[in-house]
C-alpha positions as YAML, in Angstrom:
chain: A
units: angstrom
residues:
- id: 1
  name: MET
  ca: [-52.47, 71.78, 163.27]
- id: 2
  name: ALA
  ca: [-51.38, 73.98, 160.69]
- id: 3
  name: ALA
  ca: [-52.93, 71.99, 157.81]
- id: 4
  name: ALA
  ca: [-55.98, 71.90, 159.79]
- id: 5
  name: ALA
  ca: [-56.24, 75.48, 159.80]
- id: 6
  name: VAL
  ca: [-55.84, 76.17, 156.11]
- id: 7
  name: MET
  ca: [-58.07, 73.61, 154.74]
- id: 8
  name: PRO
  ca: [-61.54, 74.92, 153.74]
- id: 9
  name: VAL
  ca: [-64.59, 73.96, 155.95]
- id: 10
  name: ALA
  ca: [-68.02, 73.11, 154.70]
- id: 11
  name: MET
  ca: [-70.32, 73.13, 157.63]
- id: 12
  name: THR
  ca: [-73.70, 71.45, 157.40]
- id: 13
  name: VAL
  ca: [-76.53, 72.49, 159.27]
- id: 14
  name: ALA
  ca: [-76.29, 69.16, 161.38]
- id: 15
  name: GLU
  ca: [-72.62, 70.01, 162.11]
- id: 16
  name: ALA
  ca: [-73.76, 73.31, 163.09]
- id: 17
  name: GLY
  ca: [-76.22, 72.12, 165.75]
- id: 18
  name: GLU
  ca: [-79.33, 73.49, 163.98]
- id: 19
  name: GLY
  ca: [-82.54, 71.84, 163.69]
- id: 20
  name: TYR
  ca: [-83.76, 69.53, 161.02]
- id: 21
  name: SER
  ca: [-87.39, 69.71, 159.45]
- id: 22
  name: SER
  ca: [-89.17, 67.00, 157.44]
- id: 23
  name: GLY
  ca: [-88.12, 67.04, 153.59]
- id: 24
  name: GLY
  ca: [-84.77, 69.11, 154.28]
- id: 25
  name: TYR
  ca: [-83.24, 72.18, 156.23]
- id: 26
  name: SER
  ca: [-85.53, 75.04, 157.27]
- id: 27
  name: SER
  ca: [-85.39, 78.16, 155.43]
- id: 28
  name: MET
  ca: [-83.80, 79.68, 158.68]
- id: 29
  name: ALA
  ca: [-81.45, 76.94, 158.86]
- id: 30
  name: GLN
  ca: [-80.28, 77.35, 155.57]
- id: 31
  name: LYS
  ca: [-79.64, 81.08, 155.93]
- id: 32
  name: GLU
  ca: [-77.67, 80.47, 159.21]
- id: 33
  name: MET
  ca: [-75.60, 77.66, 157.18]
- id: 34
  name: ILE
  ca: [-75.00, 79.99, 154.43]
- id: 35
  name: ARG
  ca: [-73.96, 82.88, 157.16]
- id: 36
  name: ARG
  ca: [-71.50, 80.79, 158.67]
- id: 37
  name: GLN
  ca: [-69.93, 79.92, 155.66]
- id: 38
  name: GLN
  ca: [-69.43, 83.25, 154.71]
- id: 39
  name: GLN
  ca: [-67.77, 84.09, 157.97]
- id: 40
  name: VAL
  ca: [-65.44, 81.34, 157.60]
- id: 41
  name: ALA
  ca: [-64.62, 82.31, 154.08]
- id: 42
  name: GLU
  ca: [-64.06, 86.12, 155.41]
- id: 43
  name: SER
  ca: [-61.92, 84.55, 158.30]
- id: 44
  name: ASP
  ca: [-59.64, 82.80, 155.97]
- id: 45
  name: ARG
  ca: [-59.28, 85.69, 153.73]
- id: 46
  name: LEU
  ca: [-58.26, 88.05, 156.54]
- id: 47
  name: ARG
  ca: [-56.05, 85.15, 157.75]
- id: 48
  name: ASP
  ca: [-54.24, 84.92, 154.42]
- id: 49
  name: GLU
  ca: [-53.63, 88.84, 154.59]
- id: 50
  name: GLY
  ca: [-52.34, 88.32, 157.89]
- id: 51
  name: ARG
  ca: [-49.89, 85.96, 156.91]
- id: 52
  name: ALA
  ca: [-48.69, 87.88, 153.99]
- id: 53
  name: ALA
  ca: [-48.35, 91.18, 155.86]
- id: 54
  name: TYR
  ca: [-46.42, 88.88, 158.66]
- id: 55
  name: ALA
  ca: [-44.32, 87.71, 155.78]
- id: 56
  name: ALA
  ca: [-43.69, 91.27, 154.57]
- id: 57
  name: GLY
  ca: [-42.39, 92.62, 157.78]
- id: 58
  name: ASN
  ca: [-45.63, 94.57, 158.20]
- id: 59
  name: TYR
  ca: [-46.37, 93.16, 161.94]
- id: 60
  name: LYS
  ca: [-48.95, 95.76, 162.94]
- id: 61
  name: GLU
  ca: [-51.12, 95.20, 159.92]
- id: 62
  name: ALA
  ca: [-50.59, 91.29, 160.26]
- id: 63
  name: TYR
  ca: [-51.65, 91.87, 164.06]
- id: 64
  name: ASP
  ca: [-54.94, 93.90, 163.08]
- id: 65
  name: LYS
  ca: [-55.65, 91.15, 160.11]
- id: 66
  name: TYR
  ca: [-55.47, 88.23, 162.55]
- id: 67
  name: ASN
  ca: [-57.41, 90.09, 165.22]
- id: 68
  name: GLU
  ca: [-60.05, 90.78, 162.84]
- id: 69
  name: SER
  ca: [-60.16, 87.22, 161.50]
- id: 70
  name: LEU
  ca: [-60.54, 85.81, 164.91]
- id: 71
  name: GLN
  ca: [-63.51, 88.18, 165.61]
- id: 72
  name: VAL
  ca: [-65.19, 87.07, 162.61]
- id: 73
  name: LEU
  ca: [-64.68, 83.28, 162.86]
- id: 74
  name: PRO
  ca: [-67.79, 81.54, 164.21]
- id: 75
  name: ASP
  ca: [-67.41, 79.98, 167.75]
- id: 76
  name: ALA
  ca: [-67.97, 76.35, 166.73]
- id: 77
  name: PRO
  ca: [-66.32, 73.17, 167.79]
- id: 78
  name: LEU
  ca: [-65.82, 72.21, 164.21]
- id: 79
  name: LEU
  ca: [-63.53, 75.37, 164.00]
- id: 80
  name: GLN
  ca: [-61.62, 75.00, 167.21]
- id: 81
  name: ASP
  ca: [-58.18, 74.18, 165.15]
- id: 82
  name: ARG
  ca: [-58.68, 77.34, 163.11]
- id: 83
  name: ARG
  ca: [-59.19, 79.50, 166.13]
- id: 84
  name: THR
  ca: [-56.17, 78.01, 168.02]
- id: 85
  name: PHE
  ca: [-53.98, 78.81, 165.05]
- id: 86
  name: LEU
  ca: [-55.18, 82.38, 164.80]
- id: 87
  name: GLN
  ca: [-54.62, 82.72, 168.51]
- id: 88
  name: LYS
  ca: [-51.14, 81.50, 167.91]
- id: 89
  name: SER
  ca: [-50.47, 83.59, 165.05]
- id: 90
  name: LEU
  ca: [-51.86, 86.62, 166.91]
- id: 91
  name: GLY
  ca: [-49.70, 86.04, 169.68]
- id: 92
  name: ASP
  ca: [-46.74, 85.81, 167.11]
- id: 93
  name: ALA
  ca: [-47.72, 89.16, 165.49]
- id: 94
  name: SER
  ca: [-48.11, 90.82, 168.99]
- id: 95
  name: ILE
  ca: [-44.66, 89.90, 170.03]
- id: 96
  name: ALA
  ca: [-43.50, 91.14, 166.78]
- id: 97
  name: VAL
  ca: [-45.19, 94.63, 167.16]
- id: 98
  name: ALA
  ca: [-44.18, 94.90, 170.75]
- id: 99
  name: GLU
  ca: [-40.27, 94.44, 169.95]
- id: 100
  name: GLU
  ca: [-40.77, 97.24, 167.40]
- id: 101
  name: TYR
  ca: [-42.53, 99.26, 169.96]
- id: 102
  name: ARG
  ca: [-39.84, 98.58, 172.45]
- id: 103
  name: ARG
  ca: [-37.32, 99.81, 169.95]
- id: 104
  name: VAL
  ca: [-38.77, 103.24, 169.64]
- id: 105
  name: GLY
  ca: [-39.72, 103.73, 173.12]
- id: 106
  name: LYS
  ca: [-43.24, 102.71, 173.31]
- id: 107
  name: TYR
  ca: [-42.98, 100.77, 176.27]
- id: 108
  name: ASP
  ca: [-46.40, 101.01, 177.62]
- id: 109
  name: GLU
  ca: [-47.91, 99.56, 174.56]
- id: 110
  name: ALA
  ca: [-45.32, 97.01, 173.97]
- id: 111
  name: ARG
  ca: [-46.10, 95.78, 177.75]
- id: 112
  name: SER
  ca: [-49.69, 95.66, 177.27]
- id: 113
  name: LEU
  ca: [-49.40, 93.65, 174.03]
- id: 114
  name: LEU
  ca: [-46.70, 91.12, 175.87]
- id: 115
  name: ASP
  ca: [-49.22, 91.02, 178.84]
- id: 116
  name: ASN
  ca: [-52.04, 89.97, 176.49]
- id: 117
  name: VAL
  ca: [-49.95, 87.38, 174.83]
- id: 118
  name: ILE
  ca: [-48.97, 85.82, 178.59]
- id: 119
  name: GLU
  ca: [-52.46, 86.06, 179.54]
- id: 120
  name: GLN
  ca: [-53.56, 83.91, 176.60]
- id: 121
  name: ASP
  ca: [-50.70, 81.65, 176.65]
- id: 122
  name: PRO
  ca: [-48.74, 81.77, 180.11]
- id: 123
  name: ASN
  ca: [-46.20, 79.28, 178.88]
- id: 124
  name: ASN
  ca: [-45.09, 81.59, 176.09]
- id: 125
  name: PHE
  ca: [-41.33, 81.98, 176.65]
- id: 126
  name: ASN
  ca: [-40.70, 84.45, 173.79]
- id: 127
  name: ALA
  ca: [-43.28, 86.76, 175.36]
- id: 128
  name: LYS
  ca: [-41.94, 86.56, 178.81]
- id: 129
  name: GLN
  ca: [-38.32, 87.20, 177.62]
- id: 130
  name: LYS
  ca: [-39.32, 90.46, 175.69]
- id: 131
  name: LEU
  ca: [-41.26, 91.60, 178.72]
- id: 132
  name: GLU
  ca: [-38.07, 91.12, 180.62]
- id: 133
  name: TRP
  ca: [-36.14, 93.30, 178.06]
- id: 134
  name: ILE
  ca: [-38.40, 96.10, 178.43]
- id: 135
  name: ASP
  ca: [-37.22, 96.38, 181.97]
- id: 136
  name: ASP
  ca: [-33.59, 95.63, 181.23]
- id: 137
  name: PRO
  ca: [-31.76, 99.02, 180.94]
- id: 138
  name: ILE
  ca: [-28.95, 97.54, 178.52]
- id: 139
  name: ARG
  ca: [-31.50, 96.46, 175.99]
- id: 140
  name: SER
  ca: [-34.09, 99.21, 176.41]
- id: 141
  name: ASN
  ca: [-32.89, 102.73, 177.26]
- id: 142
  name: PRO
  ca: [-35.19, 104.18, 179.72]
- id: 143
  name: ALA
  ca: [-34.81, 107.70, 178.74]
- id: 144
  name: LEU
  ca: [-35.81, 106.78, 175.19]
- id: 145
  name: THR
  ca: [-39.20, 108.04, 174.11]
- id: 146
  name: TYR
  ca: [-41.37, 107.69, 171.11]
- id: 147
  name: GLU
  ca: [-41.27, 111.52, 170.93]
- id: 148
  name: HIS
  ca: [-37.48, 111.43, 170.78]
- id: 149
  name: THR
  ca: [-37.36, 108.81, 168.02]
- id: 150
  name: GLN
  ca: [-39.73, 110.78, 166.02]
- id: 151
  name: ASN
  ca: [-37.59, 113.81, 166.28]
- id: 152
  name: ILE
  ca: [-34.57, 111.93, 165.11]
- id: 153
  name: ASP
  ca: [-36.43, 110.49, 162.07]
- id: 154
  name: LYS
  ca: [-37.10, 114.15, 161.09]
...
């Protein structure tokens, strides 16, 4: 599945479900085909930037890039493998960001991210575990606030 998510896609008008006119594709169909190909290329670029950010430990940036890539990707059956890959990557980045938030006292933000992951993937063990850790007073200090961590950093 990962290999399918990174392979280039060349959509034809017939695959995209557009009409066919006698003698070739209509001008409107050609424009739509080009527009969708550009969207796929932009989505791939954002996905690659997200992967690089995730590998560098910049989880919030990776989350933003994956989310943007998913929004740009056209909703077409031919691209379902890519969409699935991006959703999984977005979930992984969400969990990583939530863990960072938990460590600095941003419990509400972390909980929101984890709830979104569980909504998309109800069987995500890692997200469920991190959500439990937020409520565990041994793993997460209930008195810790984001303001406090900022004051300590100063």
